[in-house]
Coordinates of C-alpha atoms and ligand atoms in Angstrom, one line a residue:
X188 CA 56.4 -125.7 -37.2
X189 CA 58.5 -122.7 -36.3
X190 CA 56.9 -120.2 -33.6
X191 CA 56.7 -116.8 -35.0
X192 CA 58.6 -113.9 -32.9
X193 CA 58.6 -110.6 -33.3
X194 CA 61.2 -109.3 -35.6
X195 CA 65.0 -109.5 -33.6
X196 CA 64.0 -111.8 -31.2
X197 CA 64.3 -114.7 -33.3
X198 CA 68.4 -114.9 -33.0
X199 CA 68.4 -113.8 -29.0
X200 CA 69.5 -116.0 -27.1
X201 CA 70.4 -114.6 -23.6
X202 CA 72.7 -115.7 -20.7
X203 CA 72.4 -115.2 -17.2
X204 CA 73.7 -112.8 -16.3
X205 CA 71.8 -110.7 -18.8
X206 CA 68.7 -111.6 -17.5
X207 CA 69.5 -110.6 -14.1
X208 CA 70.9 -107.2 -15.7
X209 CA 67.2 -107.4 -17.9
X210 CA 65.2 -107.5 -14.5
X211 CA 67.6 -105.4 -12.5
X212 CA 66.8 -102.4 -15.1
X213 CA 63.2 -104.3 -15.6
X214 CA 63.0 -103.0 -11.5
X215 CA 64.7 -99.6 -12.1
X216 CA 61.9 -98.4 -14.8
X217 CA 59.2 -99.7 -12.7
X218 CA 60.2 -98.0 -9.5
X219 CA 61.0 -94.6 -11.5
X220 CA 57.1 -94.8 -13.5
X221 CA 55.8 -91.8 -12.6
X222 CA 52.1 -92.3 -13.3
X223 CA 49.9 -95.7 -13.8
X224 CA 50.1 -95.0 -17.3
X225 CA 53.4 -95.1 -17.7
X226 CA 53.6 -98.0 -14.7
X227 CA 51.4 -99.9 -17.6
X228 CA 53.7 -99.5 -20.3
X229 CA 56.3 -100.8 -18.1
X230 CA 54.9 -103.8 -17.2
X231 CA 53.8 -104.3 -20.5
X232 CA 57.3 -104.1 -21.9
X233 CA 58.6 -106.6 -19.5
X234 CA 55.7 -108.9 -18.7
X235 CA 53.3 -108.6 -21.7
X236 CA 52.9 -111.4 -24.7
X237 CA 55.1 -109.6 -26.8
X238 CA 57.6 -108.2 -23.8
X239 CA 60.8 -108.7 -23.4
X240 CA 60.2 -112.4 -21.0
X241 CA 59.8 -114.1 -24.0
X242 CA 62.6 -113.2 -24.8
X243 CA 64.4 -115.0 -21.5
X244 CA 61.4 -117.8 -22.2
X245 CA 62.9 -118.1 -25.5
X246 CA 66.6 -118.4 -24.4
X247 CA 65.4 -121.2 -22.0
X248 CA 63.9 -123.2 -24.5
X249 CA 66.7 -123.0 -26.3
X250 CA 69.6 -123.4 -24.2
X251 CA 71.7 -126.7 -23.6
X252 CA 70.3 -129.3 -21.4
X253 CA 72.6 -128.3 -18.6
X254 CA 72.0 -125.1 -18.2
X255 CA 67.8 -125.2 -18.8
X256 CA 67.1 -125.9 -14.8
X257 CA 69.6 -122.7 -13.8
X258 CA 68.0 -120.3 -16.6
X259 CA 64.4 -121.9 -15.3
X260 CA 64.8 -120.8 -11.8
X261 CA 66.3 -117.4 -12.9
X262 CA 62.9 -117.1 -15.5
X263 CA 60.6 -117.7 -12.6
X264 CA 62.6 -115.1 -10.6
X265 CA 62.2 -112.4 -13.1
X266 CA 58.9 -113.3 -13.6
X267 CA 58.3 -112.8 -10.0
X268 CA 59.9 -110.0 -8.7
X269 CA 59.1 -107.8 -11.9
X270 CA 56.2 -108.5 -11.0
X271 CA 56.1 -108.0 -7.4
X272 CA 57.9 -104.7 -8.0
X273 CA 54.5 -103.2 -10.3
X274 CA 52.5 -104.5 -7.7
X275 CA 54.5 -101.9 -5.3
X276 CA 54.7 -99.1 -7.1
X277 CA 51.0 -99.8 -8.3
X278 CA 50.0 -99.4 -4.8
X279 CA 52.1 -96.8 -4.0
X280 CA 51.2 -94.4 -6.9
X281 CA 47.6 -95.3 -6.0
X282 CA 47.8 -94.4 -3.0
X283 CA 49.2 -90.8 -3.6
X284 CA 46.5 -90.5 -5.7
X285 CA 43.9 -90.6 -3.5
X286 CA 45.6 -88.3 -0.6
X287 CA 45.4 -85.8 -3.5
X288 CA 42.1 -86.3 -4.3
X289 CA 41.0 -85.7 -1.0
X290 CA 40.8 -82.3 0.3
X291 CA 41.1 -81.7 3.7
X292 CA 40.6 -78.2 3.6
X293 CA 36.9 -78.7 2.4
X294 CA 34.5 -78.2 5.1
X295 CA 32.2 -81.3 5.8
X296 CA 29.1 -82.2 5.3
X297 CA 26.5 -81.0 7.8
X298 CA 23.6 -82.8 8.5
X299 CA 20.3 -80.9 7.6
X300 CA 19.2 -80.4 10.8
X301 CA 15.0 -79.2 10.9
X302 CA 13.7 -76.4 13.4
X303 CA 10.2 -75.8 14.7
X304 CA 8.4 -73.6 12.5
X305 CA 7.4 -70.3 14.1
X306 CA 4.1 -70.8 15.2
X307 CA 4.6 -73.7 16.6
X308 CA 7.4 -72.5 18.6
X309 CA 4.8 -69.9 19.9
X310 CA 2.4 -72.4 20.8
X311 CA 5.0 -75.1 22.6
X312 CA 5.6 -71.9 24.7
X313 CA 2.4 -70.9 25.6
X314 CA 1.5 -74.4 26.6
X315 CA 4.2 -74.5 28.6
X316 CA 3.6 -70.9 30.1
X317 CA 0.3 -71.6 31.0
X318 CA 1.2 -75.4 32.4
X319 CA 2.9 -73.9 35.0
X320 CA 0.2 -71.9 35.8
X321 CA -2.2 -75.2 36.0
X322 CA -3.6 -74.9 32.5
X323 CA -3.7 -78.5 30.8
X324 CA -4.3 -78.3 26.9
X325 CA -7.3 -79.2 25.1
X326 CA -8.4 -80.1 21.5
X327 CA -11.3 -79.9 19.3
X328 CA -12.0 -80.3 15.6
X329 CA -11.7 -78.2 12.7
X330 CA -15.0 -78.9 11.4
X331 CA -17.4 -77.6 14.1
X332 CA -21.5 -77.2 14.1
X333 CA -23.1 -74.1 14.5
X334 CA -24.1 -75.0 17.8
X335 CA -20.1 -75.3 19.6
X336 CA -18.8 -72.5 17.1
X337 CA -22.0 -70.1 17.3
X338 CA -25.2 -71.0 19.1
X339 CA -24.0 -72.3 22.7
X340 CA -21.2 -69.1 22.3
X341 CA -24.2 -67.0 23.0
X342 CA -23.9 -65.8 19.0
X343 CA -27.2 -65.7 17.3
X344 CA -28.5 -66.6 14.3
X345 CA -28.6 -63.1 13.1
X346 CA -25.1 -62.1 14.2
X347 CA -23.1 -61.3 11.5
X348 CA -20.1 -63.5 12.0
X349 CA -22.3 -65.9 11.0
X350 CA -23.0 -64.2 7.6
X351 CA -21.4 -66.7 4.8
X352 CA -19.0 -64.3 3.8
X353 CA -17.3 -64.2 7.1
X354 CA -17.5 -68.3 7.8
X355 CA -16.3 -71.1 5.4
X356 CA -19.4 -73.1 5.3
X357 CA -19.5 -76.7 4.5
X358 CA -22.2 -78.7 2.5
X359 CA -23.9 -80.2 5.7
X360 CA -24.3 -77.4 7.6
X361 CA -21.1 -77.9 9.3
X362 CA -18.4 -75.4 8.9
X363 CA -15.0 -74.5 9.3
X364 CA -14.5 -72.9 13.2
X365 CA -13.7 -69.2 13.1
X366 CA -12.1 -69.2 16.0
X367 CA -11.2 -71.7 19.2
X368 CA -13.9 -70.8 21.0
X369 CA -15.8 -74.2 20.6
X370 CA -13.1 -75.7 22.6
X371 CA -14.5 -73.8 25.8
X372 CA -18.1 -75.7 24.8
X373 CA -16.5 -79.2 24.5
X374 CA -14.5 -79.1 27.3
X375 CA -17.4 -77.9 29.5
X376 CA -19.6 -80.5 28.1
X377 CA -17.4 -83.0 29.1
X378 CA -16.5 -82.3 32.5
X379 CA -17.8 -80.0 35.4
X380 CA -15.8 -77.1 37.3
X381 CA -13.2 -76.2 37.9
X382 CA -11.9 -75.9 34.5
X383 CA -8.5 -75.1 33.2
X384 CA -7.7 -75.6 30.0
X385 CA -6.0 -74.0 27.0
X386 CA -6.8 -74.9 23.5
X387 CA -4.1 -73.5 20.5
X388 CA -5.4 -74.6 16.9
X389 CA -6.0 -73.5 13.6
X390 CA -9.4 -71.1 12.2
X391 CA -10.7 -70.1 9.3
X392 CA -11.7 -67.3 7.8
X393 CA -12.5 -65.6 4.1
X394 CA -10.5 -62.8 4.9
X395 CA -8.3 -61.4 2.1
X396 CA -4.5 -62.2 2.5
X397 CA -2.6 -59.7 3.1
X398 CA 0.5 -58.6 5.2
X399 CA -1.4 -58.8 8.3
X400 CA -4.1 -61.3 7.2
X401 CA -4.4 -64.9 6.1
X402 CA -7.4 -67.2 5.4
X403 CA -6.0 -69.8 8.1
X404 CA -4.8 -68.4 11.3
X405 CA -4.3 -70.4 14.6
X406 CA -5.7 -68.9 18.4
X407 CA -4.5 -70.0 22.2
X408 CA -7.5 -70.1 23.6
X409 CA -8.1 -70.2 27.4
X410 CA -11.1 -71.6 29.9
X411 CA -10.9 -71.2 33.8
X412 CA -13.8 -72.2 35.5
X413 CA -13.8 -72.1 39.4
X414 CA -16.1 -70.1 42.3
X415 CA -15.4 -67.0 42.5
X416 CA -13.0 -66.5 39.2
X417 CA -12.8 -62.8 38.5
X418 CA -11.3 -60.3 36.1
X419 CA -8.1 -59.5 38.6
X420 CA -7.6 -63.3 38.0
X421 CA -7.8 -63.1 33.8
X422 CA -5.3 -59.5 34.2
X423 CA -2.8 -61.3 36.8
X424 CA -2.4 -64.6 34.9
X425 CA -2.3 -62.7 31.3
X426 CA 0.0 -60.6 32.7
X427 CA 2.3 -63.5 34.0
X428 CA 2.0 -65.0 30.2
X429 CA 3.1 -61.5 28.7
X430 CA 6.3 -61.0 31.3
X431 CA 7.2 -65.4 30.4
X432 CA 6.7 -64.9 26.2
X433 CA 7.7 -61.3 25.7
X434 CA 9.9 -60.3 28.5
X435 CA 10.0 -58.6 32.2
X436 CA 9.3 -55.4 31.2
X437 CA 6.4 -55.7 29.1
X438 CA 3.2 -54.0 30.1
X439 CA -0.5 -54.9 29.4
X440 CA -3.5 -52.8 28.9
X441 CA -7.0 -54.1 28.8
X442 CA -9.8 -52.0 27.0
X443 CA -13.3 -52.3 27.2
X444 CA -14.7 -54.3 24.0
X445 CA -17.9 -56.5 23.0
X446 CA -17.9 -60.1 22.7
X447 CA -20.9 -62.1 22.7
X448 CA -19.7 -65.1 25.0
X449 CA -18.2 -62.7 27.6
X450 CA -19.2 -59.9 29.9
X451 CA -17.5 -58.3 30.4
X452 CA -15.1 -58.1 27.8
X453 CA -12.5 -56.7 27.0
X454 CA -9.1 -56.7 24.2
X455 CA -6.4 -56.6 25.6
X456 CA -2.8 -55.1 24.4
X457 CA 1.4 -55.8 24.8
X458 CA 3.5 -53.0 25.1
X459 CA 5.6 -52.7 22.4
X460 CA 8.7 -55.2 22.6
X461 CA 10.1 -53.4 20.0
X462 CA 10.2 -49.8 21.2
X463 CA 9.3 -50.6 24.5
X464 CA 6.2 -48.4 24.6
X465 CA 8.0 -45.2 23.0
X466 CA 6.0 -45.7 19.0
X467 CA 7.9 -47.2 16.4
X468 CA 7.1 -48.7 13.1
X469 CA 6.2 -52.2 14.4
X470 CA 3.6 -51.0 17.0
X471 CA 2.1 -48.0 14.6
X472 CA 3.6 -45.6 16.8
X473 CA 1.1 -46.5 19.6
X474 CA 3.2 -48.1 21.7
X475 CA 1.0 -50.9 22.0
X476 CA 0.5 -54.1 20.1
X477 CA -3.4 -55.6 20.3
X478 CA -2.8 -59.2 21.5
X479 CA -7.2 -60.1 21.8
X480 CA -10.2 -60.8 23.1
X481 CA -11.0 -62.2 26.9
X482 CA -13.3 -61.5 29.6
X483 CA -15.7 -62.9 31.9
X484 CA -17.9 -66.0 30.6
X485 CA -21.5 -65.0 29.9
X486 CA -24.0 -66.8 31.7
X487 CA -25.6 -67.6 28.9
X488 CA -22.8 -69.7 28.1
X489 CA -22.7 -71.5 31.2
X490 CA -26.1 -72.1 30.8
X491 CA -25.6 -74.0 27.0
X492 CA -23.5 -76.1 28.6
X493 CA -25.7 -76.9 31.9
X494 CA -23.4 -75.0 34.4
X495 CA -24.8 -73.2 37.2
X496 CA -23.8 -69.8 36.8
X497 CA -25.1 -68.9 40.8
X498 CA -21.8 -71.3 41.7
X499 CA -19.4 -70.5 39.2
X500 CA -18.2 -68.2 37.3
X501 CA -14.8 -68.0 34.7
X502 CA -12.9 -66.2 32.5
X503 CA -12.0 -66.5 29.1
X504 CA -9.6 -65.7 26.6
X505 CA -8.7 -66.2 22.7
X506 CA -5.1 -64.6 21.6
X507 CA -3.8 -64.8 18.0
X508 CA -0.6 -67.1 17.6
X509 CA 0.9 -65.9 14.1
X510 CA 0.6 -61.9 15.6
X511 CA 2.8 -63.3 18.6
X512 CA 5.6 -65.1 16.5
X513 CA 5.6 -62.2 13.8
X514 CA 6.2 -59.3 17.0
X515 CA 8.5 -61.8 18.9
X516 CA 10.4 -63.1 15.9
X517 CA 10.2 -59.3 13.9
X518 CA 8.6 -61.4 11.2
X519 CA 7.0 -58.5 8.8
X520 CA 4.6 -59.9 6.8
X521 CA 2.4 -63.3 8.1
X522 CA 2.1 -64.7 4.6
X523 CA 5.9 -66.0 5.5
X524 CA 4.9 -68.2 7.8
X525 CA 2.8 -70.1 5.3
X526 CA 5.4 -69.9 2.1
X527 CA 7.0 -73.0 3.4
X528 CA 10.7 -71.1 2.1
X529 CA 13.5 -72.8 4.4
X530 CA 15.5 -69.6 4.0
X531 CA 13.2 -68.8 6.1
X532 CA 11.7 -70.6 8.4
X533 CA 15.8 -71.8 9.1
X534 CA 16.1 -68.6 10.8
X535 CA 14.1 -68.7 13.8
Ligands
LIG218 N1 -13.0 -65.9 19.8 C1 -12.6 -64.5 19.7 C2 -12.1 -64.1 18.3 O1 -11.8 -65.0 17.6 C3 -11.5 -64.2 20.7 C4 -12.0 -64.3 22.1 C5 -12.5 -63.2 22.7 C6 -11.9 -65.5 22.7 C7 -12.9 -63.3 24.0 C8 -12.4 -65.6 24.0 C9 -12.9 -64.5 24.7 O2 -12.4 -66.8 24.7 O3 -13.3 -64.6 25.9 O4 -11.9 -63.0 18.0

């Protein structure tokens, strides 16, 4: 049976030398393709099923006995080096491509680095603060009993702090602490004088949220517990802490105020970071930002805990953290600490 060719194959019958002038031009159009489209339709004119090899394929099966080994070898080396040459030029268009697609201009990719949020910052730097003023840090829980948060704090059952719209109490008669205070308790349970301890954590209270104000708070408090520990000691070593968190030239101003697990007591104030004392928005125009409570530990206390309050005595103190980062940090309202927004929290 005759094998079908395309139409004006059928009568080619092709020397030598045109099928080296064939693969000669075969090279030319290759080399000159200016895409890998056109680099296709190259190759498939030349190499395809219908290209122009069959052609040369053709011409071999056809020609005299003689001349089939010398048009054999020159098949193959069409064959080959047309190939060899879309290999090439495949590569080397590819190539291009990809330098183009690649900007170096761009800017790379950064890694998302994290920061420490705000009040933890504030904390880390207290700790440290009061470390190197011999203070080691201690821990209690969240969920306290009346006794550590209230009773042994010298806070009766009829003080109002205790009223259940100022404490988040819990079905057992446990609540959540409003305040760090039962640190001081635990920590004095557990070992005897001298004490020196900070505690930072979180309290709780139903208080309203507002700019200033947030149901969940966290407090550095501080414990030292020695003979002969006196109010000079609580003014000189909060005084250090200001100058270390705030700066050299911040002032601090105690004033006389009531707590019931100190007496004295008093709250104690910063001067102003931002307007160094002068008034300015951020301090109310007083000068002075109200820091918190400390003072001398009540007997009383002492005496919950089965210290001798003849031998030792201690001071005390509880400061708010967020009220730190938000002066330090010029953070305006405190419910941005808690909105968990990166734009944020990235800033600091
Ligand atoms: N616990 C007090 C509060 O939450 C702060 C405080 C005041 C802590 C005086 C103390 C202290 O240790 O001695 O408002």
């Amino acid at each position: 049976m005759m094998p079908v060719f395309p139409a004006g194959r059928l009568n080619d019958s092709m020397n030598s030398g045109e099928i080296q002038e064939l693969q000669t031009a075969a090279i030319a159009e290759i080399a000159a393709s200016g895409d890998l489209s056109a680099l296709d339709a190259a190759r498939v004119k030349y190499l395809g099923r219908n290209g122009r090899v069959q052609d040369i394929l053709l011409a071999l099966r056809e020609a005299p006995v003689d001349q089939k080994r010398e048009l054999g070898r020159l098949a193959n080396e069409f064959k080959n080096s047309v190939q060899a040459a879309v290999d090439e030029r495949r590569e080397a268009l590819q190539s291009a491509a990809s330098v183009a697609a690649f900007d170096v201009t761009l800017p790379g990719r950064w890694p998302h680095r994290g920061t420490r949020h705000p009040v933890t910052q504030i904390i880390d730097r207290a700790v440290e603060i009061f470390g190197q003023l011999g203070f080691t840090v201690a821990d209690g829980p969240d969920i306290e009993t009346p006794f550590h948060n209230f009773d042994a704090l010298n806070t009766p059952a009829n003080h109002p702090s205790r009223d259940p719209k100022d404490t988040f109490y819990l079905g057992d008669g446990t609540l959540l602490r409003t305040h760090t205070s039962p640190v001081q308790i635990r920590v004095m349970q557990s070992r005897q004088p001298p004490v020196r301890i900070i505690a930072p954590g979180r309290c709780y209270r139903p208080d309203t949220t507002d700019a200033t104000h947030s149901a969940n708070f966290h407090q550095v408090e501080g414990l030292y517990v020695d003979r002969k520990v006196s109010l000079a000691d609580l003014k000189g070593d909060l005084t250090y802490f200001a100058r270390q968190m705030m700066g050299p030239n911040v002032k601090i101003r105690f004033r006389p105020h009531f707590f019931p697990f100190t007496e004295p007591s008093v709250e104690y104030d910063f001067s102003c970071h931002v307007c160094g004392g002068k008034g300015c928005r951020v301090c109310k125009q007083s000068g002075w930002i109200e820091i918190s409570g400390a003072g001398i530990v009540d007997p009383n206390v002492f005496k919950a805990v089965g210290y001798d309050s003849t031998q030792y005595t201690g001071y005390a103190f509880g400061m708010g953290v967020e009220r730190i980062a938000m002066i330090l940090l010029g953070i305006p309202d405190i419910r941005m600490l808690y909105d968990n927004d990166v734009r944020v929290l990235r800033q600091f």
